[in-house]
Each structure stands twice: as C-alpha cells, then as structure tokens.
XYZ file of C-alpha atoms in Angstrom:
703
model
C -0.035 -0.165 -0.052
C 1.449 3.557 -0.778
C 0.041 6.787 -0.491
C 0.129 9.543 -2.902
C 1.625 13.150 -1.682
C 2.393 16.115 -2.670
C 4.903 18.753 -0.826
C 4.367 22.031 -2.829
C 5.688 24.036 0.483
C 6.492 22.298 3.876
C 2.934 20.888 4.704
C 2.639 17.167 3.233
C -0.935 16.725 1.148
C -1.881 13.020 1.655
C -4.423 11.925 -0.876
C -6.101 9.038 0.705
C -8.673 7.523 -1.762
C -9.362 8.657 -4.937
C -7.434 8.263 -8.488
C -5.342 10.581 -10.478
C -6.766 9.729 -13.694
C -10.315 9.496 -14.495
C -11.777 6.273 -15.718
C -11.907 6.180 -19.501
C -13.591 2.664 -20.162
C -17.419 2.074 -20.200
C -18.485 0.905 -16.708
C -20.149 -2.180 -18.525
C -16.381 -2.883 -19.762
C -14.935 -2.664 -16.446
C -17.418 -4.908 -14.907
C -16.306 -7.599 -17.190
C -12.846 -7.082 -16.056
C -13.463 -7.206 -12.383
C -11.632 -10.674 -12.396
C -8.616 -9.356 -13.901
C -8.094 -6.853 -11.526
C -6.581 -9.296 -9.091
C -3.558 -9.098 -10.936
C -3.317 -5.479 -10.815
C -0.928 -4.154 -8.142
C -2.601 -0.669 -8.132
C -5.893 -2.047 -7.096
C -4.455 -4.379 -4.477
C -2.286 -1.467 -3.036
C -5.086 0.914 -2.861
C -6.584 2.326 0.173
C -10.391 2.518 0.608
C -11.303 4.353 3.109
C -15.054 4.494 2.765
C -16.342 1.994 0.782
C -18.315 2.302 -2.829
C -17.197 6.352 -2.028
C -17.869 6.977 -6.037
C -20.938 7.453 -8.660
C -21.268 5.926 -11.746
C -20.053 8.976 -14.129
C -19.542 12.066 -11.565
C -20.319 13.775 -8.621
C -22.019 17.344 -8.218
C -22.023 18.034 -4.513
C -21.221 16.948 -1.236
C -21.402 17.846 2.441
C -20.997 16.690 5.857
C -23.842 16.365 8.530
C -23.491 19.050 11.373
C -22.736 16.301 13.699
C -19.886 14.535 11.920
C -21.161 11.289 11.154
C -22.759 11.238 7.870
C -21.561 12.525 4.348
C -24.383 13.207 1.867
C -23.474 13.615 -1.966
C -25.324 13.991 -5.287
C -24.160 12.741 -8.554
C -24.966 11.322 -12.262
C -25.546 9.443 -14.094
C -28.778 8.520 -13.386
C -29.127 11.269 -11.214
C -29.061 10.107 -7.590
C -28.464 10.720 -3.670
C -25.590 8.537 -1.952
C -25.202 8.858 2.092
C -22.272 7.362 3.774
C -21.925 6.084 7.504
C -18.566 7.201 8.839
C -19.166 4.735 11.746
C -19.423 1.933 9.498
C -16.892 3.569 6.745
C -19.524 2.454 4.117
C -22.548 3.372 1.949
C -25.902 3.612 3.951
C -28.191 4.101 0.847
C -28.440 5.869 -2.328
C -31.411 7.528 -3.712
C -32.510 8.168 -7.243
C -34.090 11.300 -8.789
C -35.968 12.418 -11.536
C -33.352 15.400 -12.346
C -29.667 16.515 -11.953
C -29.203 17.949 -8.662
C -27.965 21.640 -8.423
C -27.493 22.676 -5.088
C -28.721 20.854 -1.655
C -28.858 21.984 2.321
C -29.007 19.528 5.123
C -31.523 20.992 7.801
C -31.232 18.670 10.640
C -28.154 17.900 12.573
C -28.170 14.254 11.099
C -29.163 13.440 7.642
C -32.766 13.035 8.380
C -33.827 16.396 6.949
C -32.543 17.883 3.725
C -33.725 20.055 0.706
C -32.628 19.623 -2.940
C -32.770 22.025 -5.875
C -32.895 20.404 -8.921
C -32.172 21.899 -12.665
C -35.963 21.209 -13.451
C -37.330 24.369 -11.415
C -38.389 22.031 -8.768
C -37.312 22.108 -4.781
C -37.676 18.237 -3.319
C -37.820 17.984 0.769
C -36.173 14.379 1.713
C -36.557 12.949 5.076
C -36.105 9.574 6.686
C -38.347 7.553 4.488
C -37.838 9.350 1.036
C -39.571 12.025 -0.970
C -41.506 14.418 1.663
C -42.648 17.164 -0.960
C -42.050 18.852 -4.050
C -42.542 22.370 -5.446
C -41.728 24.624 -8.298
C -40.352 28.398 -8.970
C -40.747 30.634 -11.921
C -36.962 30.465 -12.497
C -34.242 28.076 -12.792
C -32.483 27.886 -9.478
C -28.897 28.249 -8.900
C -28.366 28.436 -5.145
C -29.844 27.843 -2.005
C -29.275 29.439 1.617
C -31.236 28.741 5.022
C -31.781 31.112 7.835
C -32.284 29.063 10.797
C -33.543 32.321 12.842
C -36.695 32.851 10.890
C -36.817 29.402 9.049
C -36.743 31.166 5.488
C -35.363 29.204 2.497
C -33.833 31.662 0.145
C -33.308 30.482 -3.360
C -31.485 32.222 -5.887
C -32.302 32.144 -9.819
C -31.718 33.420 -13.132
C -34.109 36.055 -12.639
C -33.903 39.511 -10.685
C -35.901 38.420 -7.694
C -34.476 36.089 -4.672
C -37.280 33.553 -3.730
C -38.139 33.133 -0.099
C -39.979 30.033 0.904
C -41.087 29.739 4.778
C -40.628 26.439 6.095
C -42.508 27.062 9.381
C -45.324 28.532 7.575
C -45.032 26.266 4.621
C -45.824 28.890 1.918
C -43.497 31.408 -0.510
C -43.270 34.967 1.013
C -43.122 38.093 -1.168
C -39.559 37.997 -3.046
C -36.483 40.225 -2.665
C -36.275 42.524 -5.823
C -32.929 42.475 -7.045
C -31.554 45.689 -8.916
C -29.562 42.932 -11.306
C -30.980 39.948 -12.850
C -29.024 36.662 -12.295
C -28.339 35.264 -8.636
C -25.260 33.187 -8.782
C -24.555 32.506 -5.033
C -26.445 33.423 -1.775
C -24.763 33.093 1.704
C -26.382 34.096 5.079
C -24.328 35.379 8.133
C -25.585 33.186 11.065
C -24.076 35.712 13.750
C -26.578 38.577 12.587
C -28.854 37.233 9.926
C -27.065 39.469 6.509
C -27.790 38.146 3.684
C -25.325 38.208 0.846
C -26.186 37.899 -2.601
C -23.802 37.750 -5.637
C -24.910 38.657 -9.058
C -23.965 38.237 -12.696
C -22.457 42.097 -12.317
C -19.502 42.899 -10.371
C -21.618 43.678 -7.216
C -22.504 41.918 -4.046
C -26.135 43.042 -2.379
C -26.607 43.256 1.236
C -30.064 42.604 2.729
C -31.186 42.633 6.180
C -33.589 39.398 6.912
C -35.301 41.136 9.508
C -36.430 44.385 7.765
C -36.449 42.677 4.080
C -34.467 45.726 2.426
C -31.180 46.200 1.308
C -28.473 47.494 3.674
C -25.541 47.959 1.330
C -24.506 47.711 -2.209
C -20.844 46.415 -2.561
C -19.148 47.008 -6.464
C -15.766 44.806 -6.722
C -13.025 46.523 -8.606
C -9.935 44.907 -10.080
C -7.020 46.866 -11.385
C -5.256 43.631 -12.462
C -8.123 42.353 -14.470
C -10.157 45.106 -16.763
C -12.561 42.553 -18.130
C -16.164 42.437 -17.267
C -16.806 39.427 -14.278
C -19.339 38.153 -12.039
C -19.462 37.244 -8.838
C -19.963 33.290 -7.981
C -19.187 32.759 -4.636
C -19.723 34.667 -1.207
C -18.935 33.610 2.327
C -19.198 34.977 5.781
C -16.922 34.161 8.858
C -18.457 32.999 11.913
C -17.459 36.224 13.768
C -19.966 38.151 11.632
C -17.357 41.011 10.600
C -15.389 39.223 7.769
C -16.595 38.299 4.391
C -15.048 36.922 1.374
C -16.364 36.414 -2.628
C -14.959 35.033 -5.386
C -15.463 36.005 -9.049
C -15.824 34.531 -12.644
C -12.001 35.739 -13.388
C -10.693 33.525 -10.624
C -9.796 36.434 -7.927
C -10.916 36.093 -4.576
C -11.668 39.501 -2.282
C -11.679 39.571 1.274
C -13.507 41.951 3.302
C -13.905 43.920 6.607
C -17.546 44.764 6.797
C -16.798 47.905 8.721
C -14.869 49.220 5.430
C -15.315 49.244 1.597
C -11.726 48.312 0.418
C -10.558 45.127 0.526
C -8.049 43.621 2.938
C -6.640 41.451 0.424
C -7.142 40.432 -3.214
C -5.794 36.639 -4.109
C -5.399 35.305 -7.588
C -6.107 31.818 -8.030
C -3.804 31.791 -11.247
C -5.919 29.699 -13.951
C -8.729 32.264 -14.609
C -11.793 29.994 -13.728
C -14.585 30.869 -11.762
C -14.272 30.476 -7.735
C -16.865 27.862 -6.882
C -16.564 27.646 -3.123
C -14.852 29.487 -0.515
C -14.590 28.064 3.214
C -12.978 29.598 6.447
C -10.704 27.264 8.074
C -11.738 27.534 11.503
C -10.842 25.527 14.710
C -9.163 23.193 12.733
C -6.424 22.367 15.834
C -3.542 23.426 13.972
C -1.492 26.177 15.171
C -2.218 29.268 13.793
C -5.023 27.312 11.417
C -7.917 29.839 12.351
C -5.926 32.292 9.831
C -6.240 30.106 6.395
C -8.881 30.016 3.990
C -9.825 27.740 1.077
C -10.601 28.826 -2.282
C -11.477 26.602 -5.091
C -12.253 26.396 -8.779
C -12.341 23.534 -11.172
C -8.978 23.125 -11.208
C -7.207 23.399 -7.962
C -8.152 24.086 -4.483
C -5.631 26.575 -2.437
C -5.242 27.169 1.414
C -3.592 30.514 2.053
C -3.218 32.778 4.766
C -5.976 35.287 5.157
C -3.687 38.249 6.567
C -0.721 37.846 4.177
C -1.974 35.761 1.480
C 0.917 32.897 1.719
C 0.119 29.473 0.330
C -0.043 26.884 2.912
C -1.376 24.005 0.864
C -2.775 23.031 -2.369
C -4.880 20.169 -3.708
C -4.655 19.413 -7.536
C -6.823 16.173 -8.693
C -6.312 15.205 -12.582
C -9.922 15.851 -12.894
C -12.369 18.930 -12.513
C -13.503 19.756 -9.282
C -17.338 20.670 -8.681
C -17.420 20.885 -5.105
C -15.392 20.700 -1.889
C -16.340 20.066 1.519
C -14.038 20.089 4.744
C -14.937 18.076 8.131
C -14.689 20.774 10.766
C -12.007 20.517 13.117
C -9.869 18.230 11.158
C -7.466 18.328 8.221
C -9.739 16.039 6.154
C -11.531 17.209 2.931
C -13.642 15.528 0.502
C -14.152 16.623 -3.372
C -16.642 15.930 -5.848
C -15.257 15.958 -9.345
C -16.020 14.953 -12.655
C -14.285 11.468 -12.352
C -15.973 8.256 -11.073
C -14.554 8.227 -7.384
C -14.692 11.096 -5.265
C -11.417 12.070 -3.648
C -10.112 12.509 -0.146
C -7.278 14.533 0.948
C -5.890 14.644 4.377
C -3.425 17.608 5.694
C -2.000 16.407 8.787
C -0.132 19.872 10.011
C -3.570 21.390 9.593
C -5.327 19.137 11.996
C -5.735 16.143 13.161
C -7.775 12.951 11.479
C -11.415 12.342 12.542
C -12.197 10.213 15.153
C -13.917 7.438 12.959
C -10.652 7.257 11.109
C -7.648 7.933 13.900
C -5.766 4.981 12.682
C -4.732 7.299 9.565
C -2.478 9.792 11.671
C -0.418 6.522 11.972
C -0.367 4.905 8.782
C 0.498 8.092 6.636
C 4.140 8.378 6.785
C 4.807 4.774 6.697
C 2.887 4.558 3.652
C 4.182 7.709 2.078
C 5.691 7.182 -1.254
C 9.592 7.973 -1.030
C 10.516 10.354 -2.525
C 7.425 12.219 -2.353
C 6.420 13.824 -5.700
C 7.168 17.508 -5.956
C 4.495 19.247 -7.732
C 6.673 21.361 -9.470
C 9.902 19.041 -10.273
C 11.312 19.569 -13.953
C 9.289 22.697 -14.505
C 10.545 26.262 -15.731
C 8.922 29.427 -14.406
C 8.042 31.706 -16.794
C 5.564 34.980 -16.817
C 2.907 35.936 -18.538
C 4.562 38.520 -21.042
C 6.789 35.074 -22.187
C 3.346 33.501 -22.352
C 2.285 35.845 -25.102
C 5.592 36.058 -26.534
C 6.046 32.040 -27.207
C 2.001 32.009 -28.278
C 0.948 29.910 -25.338
C -1.888 32.300 -24.155
C -4.562 29.586 -25.394
C -3.113 26.807 -23.100
C -3.713 29.232 -19.920
C -6.046 26.960 -17.720
C -5.063 23.331 -18.993
C -2.877 21.147 -17.362
C 0.193 22.625 -19.321
C 0.569 25.737 -17.581
C 0.495 25.299 -13.845
C -0.250 29.007 -12.537
C 2.036 30.084 -9.740
C 2.493 33.516 -8.302
C 2.898 35.836 -11.269
C 3.345 33.623 -14.072
C 3.159 29.713 -14.702
C 5.109 26.608 -14.853
C 5.922 24.808 -17.677
C 7.557 21.330 -18.860
C 11.033 21.785 -19.504
C 11.181 19.438 -22.774
C 8.035 21.273 -23.855
C 9.303 24.817 -23.346
C 12.557 23.752 -25.270
C 10.440 22.748 -28.310
C 7.951 25.648 -28.119
C 10.864 28.088 -27.973
C 12.535 26.689 -31.135
C 9.175 26.974 -32.680
C 8.988 30.660 -31.870
C 12.096 31.567 -32.578
C 13.653 29.565 -35.684
C 17.285 31.121 -35.719
C 17.910 29.679 -32.111
C 18.237 26.005 -33.454
C 21.783 27.144 -35.260
C 22.963 28.263 -31.875
C 21.812 25.268 -30.216
C 23.164 23.103 -32.424
C 26.437 24.638 -31.663
C 26.217 24.491 -28.104
C 25.628 20.662 -28.437
C 28.551 20.214 -30.685
C 30.686 21.987 -28.222
C 29.185 19.828 -25.232
C 30.036 16.824 -26.787
C 33.351 17.735 -28.361
C 34.122 18.736 -24.346
C 32.630 15.147 -23.208
C 35.276 13.767 -25.970
C 38.166 15.480 -23.996
C 37.393 14.677 -20.878
C 37.400 10.766 -22.021
C 40.984 11.103 -23.292
C 43.940 8.959 -21.454
C 45.970 11.708 -19.637
C 49.232 11.164 -17.613
C 49.429 11.227 -13.996
C 50.719 14.665 -14.099
C 48.407 16.161 -16.839
C 45.535 17.000 -13.993
C 46.636 19.857 -12.033
C 45.166 21.992 -9.356
C 44.605 25.542 -10.754
C 47.532 27.847 -10.693
C 47.435 31.147 -8.835
C 49.338 33.799 -10.966
C 48.379 36.930 -9.340
C 47.089 37.693 -5.616
C 48.672 34.694 -4.241
C 48.312 36.343 -0.756
C 44.188 36.466 -1.470
C 44.252 32.555 -2.449
C 46.181 31.927 0.699
C 43.752 33.523 3.054
C 40.618 31.990 1.105
C 42.374 28.582 1.818
C 43.002 29.311 5.185
C 39.025 30.627 6.045
C 37.288 27.984 3.846
C 39.386 25.165 2.943
C 41.340 23.679 0.083
C 37.964 22.507 -1.712
C 36.081 25.770 -1.769
C 39.348 27.684 -2.666
C 39.605 25.703 -5.734
C 35.958 25.933 -6.486
C 36.499 29.798 -6.579
C 39.680 29.418 -8.671
C 37.859 27.597 -11.484
C 34.815 29.873 -11.106
C 34.106 31.823 -14.368
C 33.048 34.720 -12.476
C 36.185 35.017 -9.982
C 39.413 33.151 -12.011
C 40.524 36.023 -13.865
C 41.287 37.595 -10.782
C 43.955 34.931 -10.360
C 45.055 35.003 -13.896
C 44.946 38.592 -15.339
C 47.348 40.841 -14.259
C 45.129 43.984 -14.640
C 43.390 42.258 -11.123
C 46.483 42.659 -9.259
C 45.943 43.809 -5.678
C 48.215 46.633 -4.970
C 48.909 46.792 -1.212
C 50.802 49.940 -1.582
C 47.809 52.108 -2.903
C 46.255 54.569 -0.806
C 42.713 53.217 -1.502
C 43.715 49.728 0.117
C 45.353 51.168 2.703
C 42.244 53.336 3.775
C 40.150 50.126 3.490
C 42.875 47.851 5.257
C 44.670 50.417 7.829
C 45.812 47.821 10.239
C 46.231 43.908 9.570
C 45.164 41.274 12.051
C 47.454 39.956 14.270
C 46.870 36.325 12.823
C 48.220 37.822 9.466
C 51.299 39.334 10.845
C 52.454 36.814 13.563
C 51.396 33.542 11.832
C 50.858 34.311 8.386
C 54.425 35.539 8.062
C 55.941 32.000 8.896
C 53.474 30.590 6.321
C 54.083 32.698 3.411
C 55.838 31.425 0.467
C 59.153 33.170 -0.115
C 58.956 35.598 -2.982
C 61.109 34.765 -5.675
C 64.416 37.312 -6.071
C 65.129 39.546 -8.932
C 67.540 36.863 -10.511
C 64.997 34.149 -10.487
C 62.506 36.341 -12.155
C 64.557 37.325 -14.671
C 65.359 33.617 -15.072
C 61.509 32.533 -14.952
C 61.164 35.226 -17.754
C 63.958 34.066 -20.060
C 62.460 30.263 -19.627
C 58.952 31.353 -20.456
C 60.282 33.822 -23.402
C 62.327 30.520 -24.847
C 59.213 28.213 -24.342
C 57.141 30.574 -26.385
C 59.625 31.117 -28.918
C 60.291 27.163 -28.993
C 56.496 26.823 -29.806
C 56.728 28.942 -32.527
C 60.271 27.405 -33.840
C 58.706 23.949 -33.691
C 56.059 24.749 -36.036
C 58.855 26.427 -38.369
C 60.962 23.426 -38.091
C 58.178 21.043 -38.986
C 57.998 22.935 -42.323
C 61.703 22.615 -42.729
C 61.607 18.856 -42.416
C 59.522 18.362 -45.188
C 61.239 17.270 -48.491
C 61.308 18.776 -51.862
C 58.356 16.421 -53.060
C 56.311 17.639 -50.302
C 56.048 14.648 -48.223
C 57.104 15.135 -44.363
C 59.410 12.787 -43.260
C 59.673 13.869 -39.529
C 58.052 11.838 -36.446
C 55.548 14.303 -36.252
C 53.400 12.430 -39.167
C 54.306 8.841 -37.227
C 53.163 9.825 -33.856
C 50.710 12.492 -32.742
C 52.268 16.305 -31.893
C 52.131 16.504 -28.321
C 53.079 20.269 -28.844
C 50.183 21.288 -30.681
C 48.443 23.883 -28.695
C 44.944 25.305 -29.004
C 44.020 28.879 -29.811
C 43.330 29.754 -26.293
C 46.596 28.320 -25.053
C 48.393 30.277 -27.747
C 46.760 33.571 -26.633
C 47.526 32.738 -23.245
C 51.274 32.110 -23.933
C 51.468 35.543 -26.101
C 50.217 37.410 -22.911
C 52.665 36.152 -20.857
C 55.697 36.852 -23.126
C 54.410 40.223 -23.950
C 53.639 40.697 -20.048
C 57.617 39.430 -19.539
C 58.691 41.794 -22.297
C 57.228 44.823 -20.411
C 58.835 44.310 -17.284
C 62.142 43.536 -18.966
C 61.590 47.075 -20.496
C 60.783 48.761 -17.177
C 63.665 47.541 -15.566
C 65.680 48.695 -18.157
C 64.306 51.858 -18.168
C 64.458 51.963 -14.386
C 68.657 51.359 -14.457
C 69.178 53.748 -17.084
C 67.203 56.406 -14.859
C 69.272 55.686 -11.839
C 72.726 55.546 -13.316
C 71.807 59.022 -14.401
C 71.131 60.377 -11.046
C 73.809 58.585 -9.145
C 76.456 61.102 -7.960
C 79.951 60.055 -6.773
C 79.511 56.466 -7.866
C 82.778 54.388 -8.585
C 83.656 53.888 -12.065
C 84.045 50.505 -13.863
C 87.639 51.126 -14.282
C 87.878 51.502 -10.553
C 86.016 48.372 -9.401
C 89.370 46.275 -9.745
C 91.571 48.325 -7.706
C 92.736 47.464 -4.365
C 91.177 48.467 -1.090
C 94.166 50.196 0.833
C 94.553 52.337 -2.879
C 90.802 53.637 -2.671
C 91.309 54.861 1.159
C 94.579 56.040 0.231
C 92.827 58.180 -2.524
C 89.783 58.950 -0.166
C 91.994 60.688 2.255
C 93.954 62.677 -0.069
C 90.725 63.996 -1.459
C 89.803 65.159 2.206
C 92.872 66.589 2.767
C 92.479 68.715 -0.391
C 89.156 69.586 0.847
C 90.173 70.632 4.277
C 93.127 73.016 2.465
C 90.327 74.174 0.602
C 88.815 76.925 2.895
C 86.309 77.820 0.354
C 83.351 75.472 -0.027
C 79.434 74.451 -0.085
C 78.378 71.882 2.595
C 74.607 70.446 2.648
C 72.756 69.297 5.657
C 70.292 66.610 6.007
C 67.262 69.309 5.497
C 68.361 70.017 2.011
C 69.915 73.511 2.979
C 73.565 74.702 1.382
C 76.305 76.667 3.766
C 78.751 78.230 1.563
C 82.223 79.349 3.435
C 85.140 81.053 2.007
C 88.293 83.240 3.152
C 88.453 86.610 1.234
C 91.834 87.788 0.028
C 93.167 91.234 -0.847
C 94.002 91.448 -4.589
C 97.316 92.983 -5.252
C 97.671 96.366 -6.764
C 96.302 96.892 -10.152
C 99.366 97.393 -13.019
C 99.155 96.739 -16.406
C 101.130 93.315 -16.122
C 98.916 92.025 -13.676
C 95.549 93.118 -15.510
C 97.240 91.878 -18.780
C 97.970 88.445 -17.057
C 94.123 88.109 -15.549
C 92.906 88.749 -19.140
C 95.154 86.612 -20.638
C 94.887 83.846 -18.214
C 98.735 83.844 -17.292
C 99.859 82.623 -13.714
C 102.528 85.086 -13.690
C 102.498 86.981 -10.257
C 98.587 86.217 -9.970
C 97.651 84.772 -6.927
C 96.399 81.271 -6.892
C 92.478 81.894 -5.798
C 92.291 85.025 -7.583
C 89.213 84.335 -10.066
C 87.209 87.639 -8.678
C 85.936 89.956 -11.563
C 87.821 92.700 -13.111
C 85.004 95.643 -12.833
C 82.061 96.306 -10.977
C 78.793 94.576 -12.205
C 77.146 98.069 -13.043
C 80.346 99.367 -14.936
C 79.498 100.213 -18.584
C 75.821 99.569 -18.569
C 72.999 102.206 -19.469
C 69.859 103.187 -17.899
C 67.789 102.755 -21.062
C 65.834 99.870 -22.177
C 68.536 98.991 -25.106
C 70.987 96.946 -23.543
C 73.176 96.431 -26.666
C 73.857 100.049 -27.417
C 77.348 100.891 -26.984
C 78.905 97.612 -27.157
C-alpha cells in the first residue's frame, strides 16, 4: 500500500482515496474485467477509506452533516443521492431522483432532513422515509441558503428576484427585488442574519433579513483584470465581521464589513471561476484559524487570510465540482468529474477524524519515497513570456501550472516551443550541443598522472592563501575555477596593490594572526635573478613553440612529403587557440617588465652621483683608502666650499683675499689667463657689475 503525497511547501498533502486519472472505459466493460483486477498491483495496494465512495459517472455536490457522522453527496448518471455512514465506513443508502441536482442543504443535525434544488425548477424535500414534498419556482434555480432564525429558505435563480420559502408557515413569501438579474450565489451570516447575494455583475447586495430591505451594495473593482466579471461565490466568517467573495475570473476578495476596501485580493492563477470559499476555523493546528480555502474547477488552495501566503494545495487530475471540509480536522472531500470522489488529508492542518484515527499512524509509513514534487522538472515563465511563445490559449490547461505572477511549464515542452517561436535559435542550440560533445570527448582522453593539476595562481597569491585558510582547499579551488572569479588570479590587471592609497584606507591595520602566524606560512618571494630566469624560460618556451612549427615546415622534402616523426605519432606540442593567446600574453608581460627594468636602471645611472666608475672596480682596497684621504686633505686645505645638511640647506664658506695693486702686467695676466705673479685663488671680477651699463632699455647699445 502506497499513499500518494505532494509537498509544494513544508506541508504534506496526502491523497487517501480516489484516483489521479479518471476512468476512460465504460462501466459495462469494467464489470467484465473485474476478475483481472486481482493481478493489478495498483488495485491491490489501494487505500479504500470509505467503501463505494464513488458515482457511476460524476459527482456534483458533497456535504457533511453537522454532527460529523455522515456525508451526503449527489451525482450522475443516473441522478442519485448517496449517504455514507462514517461509523461503518460504508454506503448507507442511495436514492434516485427525476432530475440532476444543482444544490442541496442539510436542515437537521443528522441526515434525516434535507432540501434539494433540481435543474428542472423543482425543490424536493427529503426525510428519513424518502421524498416528502416537491414544489416549483418560476425561474431555474442556482443556489440555496437557509436562515435558522426565521426558517426562511432563500432560492437564487436566473431572474432578478430572490425567492423566499418559509418552512414554518409552509408557503412562499414576497421575493426580494434585486437591481440586477441573475443570482449566482446566496449566503447567510449566522451571527447577525445578514444576507449576501452575488449577482452576474461585479456587485454584491447585502440585505437585512429582519427588515427585508437592502442594507448596502458592494461594487468590486480589479485593477489587475479589466475584463467584465461576475460574483460566483460568497461566504461569511463566524465572527460576523469578515466577508469573502469570488469572481468568475479567478480572484478572491476579503473584506472587513466595516470598510468598503478589500483587505487582500488573491489570484487563483488559472482564470476559472471560484466555486467555493471556506473559512478554516478551529482546525486544531497552530495558526490554522487564519487560513482560508478557495476552490475553482482546477485546484483548491489554502492560504493565509492576512498576508496571502500559500499554505497547501490540492490538485486532482479531474475537474472539481465541489469541496467539503470536515470541521476540526485536516480532511477534505471533493466532488469531481471522475467516478471516484477524492479524499485529501493534511496532518499539519489538523488531526484525522475520530472515525479514521488510524490515519495519523499510517500516513508517514505509507508515504511514497521520494515524495512527488508538484513543480519538479518545470521552468517558470511570466505572462509576457506566455504571449511571446504563443501559449495564451493554453492558460487554464494542464500544460501551464499557475504560480504567483506566472506559470510553470515542462522543460522539454518549453525547449520545443522556444525553438518553434525562434527558428534562428536552432543554429545556436546546435553549436552548443557540438561544443558539449567535444568537451565530453576531451574528458575521456587518456592523460598522464601529471596532466591533471590544480588551478595555478599567477596573481593575488596572498588572497588565495587567505581563502584557503578560511574556507579550505576545496572551496578555494572552486573559486579559482569559477568563471566569475578566475580572471582575478590569472590576469595581471586584477592584481591587488597593497601600497595603493585606497587599499590602505580600506585596510589600515592588518590582523595579528596575519602578521604573526601568516608571516611564517607565507611563501618566499622570488628574487630579481629568479624572476628574470623565469621570464627568460617563458620567452624561450614561447619561441620554442613557434620555432617547432617552423622546423616542421623545414622537415618536409622537396616532394612535399613529411619525413619527420610528427606524421608517425601525434604532435604533443600542438596548442589550442586559447593556449596560444595565454602564452602570447605571458610573453608580452615578461617583455614589458624587462623594458621597465632597463628604463629604471638607466634612470638610476643618470641620477647617481659619486659612484665608483667601472674602471676603478678592480683596484685594491688600500689604494681606494689612500685616494679618499688625499681628497679629504685637499678639501680641508680648501677654505671655500659648499656643504649641505640633511634638510637640503646649503652652507657656503670662504676666506677673502686682498687683490694686489693694479698694474698693467697683472691686468694683462688676468685677461690673458697667465699664472705669472697671479694669486692662486684670484678668480674674481675685473670690474664692477654696473660698469659700462646704461639706464635705458636698449642693453646692447654702445657694445
């Protein structure tokens, strides 16, 4: 035995009985094949909670009695009424009627008194013995509602009147005249007797059952859907203040009767009319009183009335006609277009009913593993995507599963539709498939043990070390191979400059762990000689790669034949375009660094002062000491000199000497530069600066 379960959220929904597929064979063929069912594993492993919980063709309505001991359902074909006894978990009786049932109500605490609205404009009253009384109404009826306070039975029909039948007096009263024709649903507030009538327009009329007058008129507005719609379902909460209604376009409105603005508007997603709204109160679950159920023909959703958050959903494979909740429990019955009526159980919403308390212990044991997910292998698309793909006509079908502001569609179907909608994408898809197959073949090649290496870190090695210390080697390797981050460790443009001003502002102080322990674990940096050796090797390898291709061309004979070994065995030096680009980039970076070093060395040689020439590098040390002492003695003998301190200030000192008497010989010697009778340090001016100058602007005049 296996229970089917779905888990669209954290709450599991178990399908206790029913089938996911409606029976496609006629009933008379199925009866002949009953003997072969003993070999059907699915039939043997079924869970039959209530025996004969089905109809010959389909079921229309289902309701539980107020005492919770019986369930009454109507269906076709032939039109009939079934009553199920929960104490015996079986069918109690079935009755056939002349016309198909539209709606019915249970008037007593048990099943003995009920009223049925038929599609031939008749109203039948059923009791313990069978049919009690039949009456007719002028228009075709659509909905029933009963007010226990005054024993009035309200019948909504296709006209503009709401019929009133008083069961205490046994006669029709004056109908309530409406402003709009066509009553879709009628509901009564059990707390204050307020009557809500949903009509074919987007209007809900509220009537006071005591004064028999209209109290208010609520007009629904929807900014999300501008198309005309009708009110198809209404429901009051037991507190007398909250009201909910559903429309024909699949929207549910929640109101506080003290305001005309809705507290929340919920989209069912499929665009079908809302068939029923149930306030889930006293379910026994924590926070369960805040949940509400809305149902259309495709799905029944349970969500929070305050924020609209989804709680659970029930989605059979056949159309839903009606749904009923057993009060105080987590069990639901659905009347649908299939032969079998479905039973759903949600443990998180409430316990199992007392008559099937064993269900709590077998649900987890019989749950299929792994549980089926509602949206597995599906892709989410928005409403705009649906229009672009041309799938608007499939909205509401089983192909598109409504969810939030879009739909879920099967991945395989989406790929096919996308190719049809965009024929040019076939070429791109073909290229991607070829690329995937090539990559798959490359992985299957035989490689040496040293061929598979860890990703190399060319730049930002300190950052990679920090990542490995914090996250581990495995996570660091994932980061190094990730397409989003790998260029940070392969491209020099992403090198982190720790001497940059912005970096120092962001990292003003290094951690003690990095300064103390990290210094011992840091890899020793290469010296300038080692870096130059690596660059020469890289340049040599790069030239070797290209020279190999040139040598291969030289190996060919005059006849055009290639006698080299490269034809007899695969060429191991053959490189892909990506590897060539990487090698060319590496060679360009090495050449750029060599040029920078040469420029820097040339600049330092030009700026160096007092450095020892290359010719004096081979002299002995004592010779250099003697030369240095001689220079110092000459500097001491020279009284005039310029000295600079550590602040860059210059200090000039000299001893003035008196010039000898001026005579022609001395002047001549001074002018001619002869050393005869001339002092050794006499290098001053022969005349004043202002001698021979004019006060005018023309400085060259008189020269």
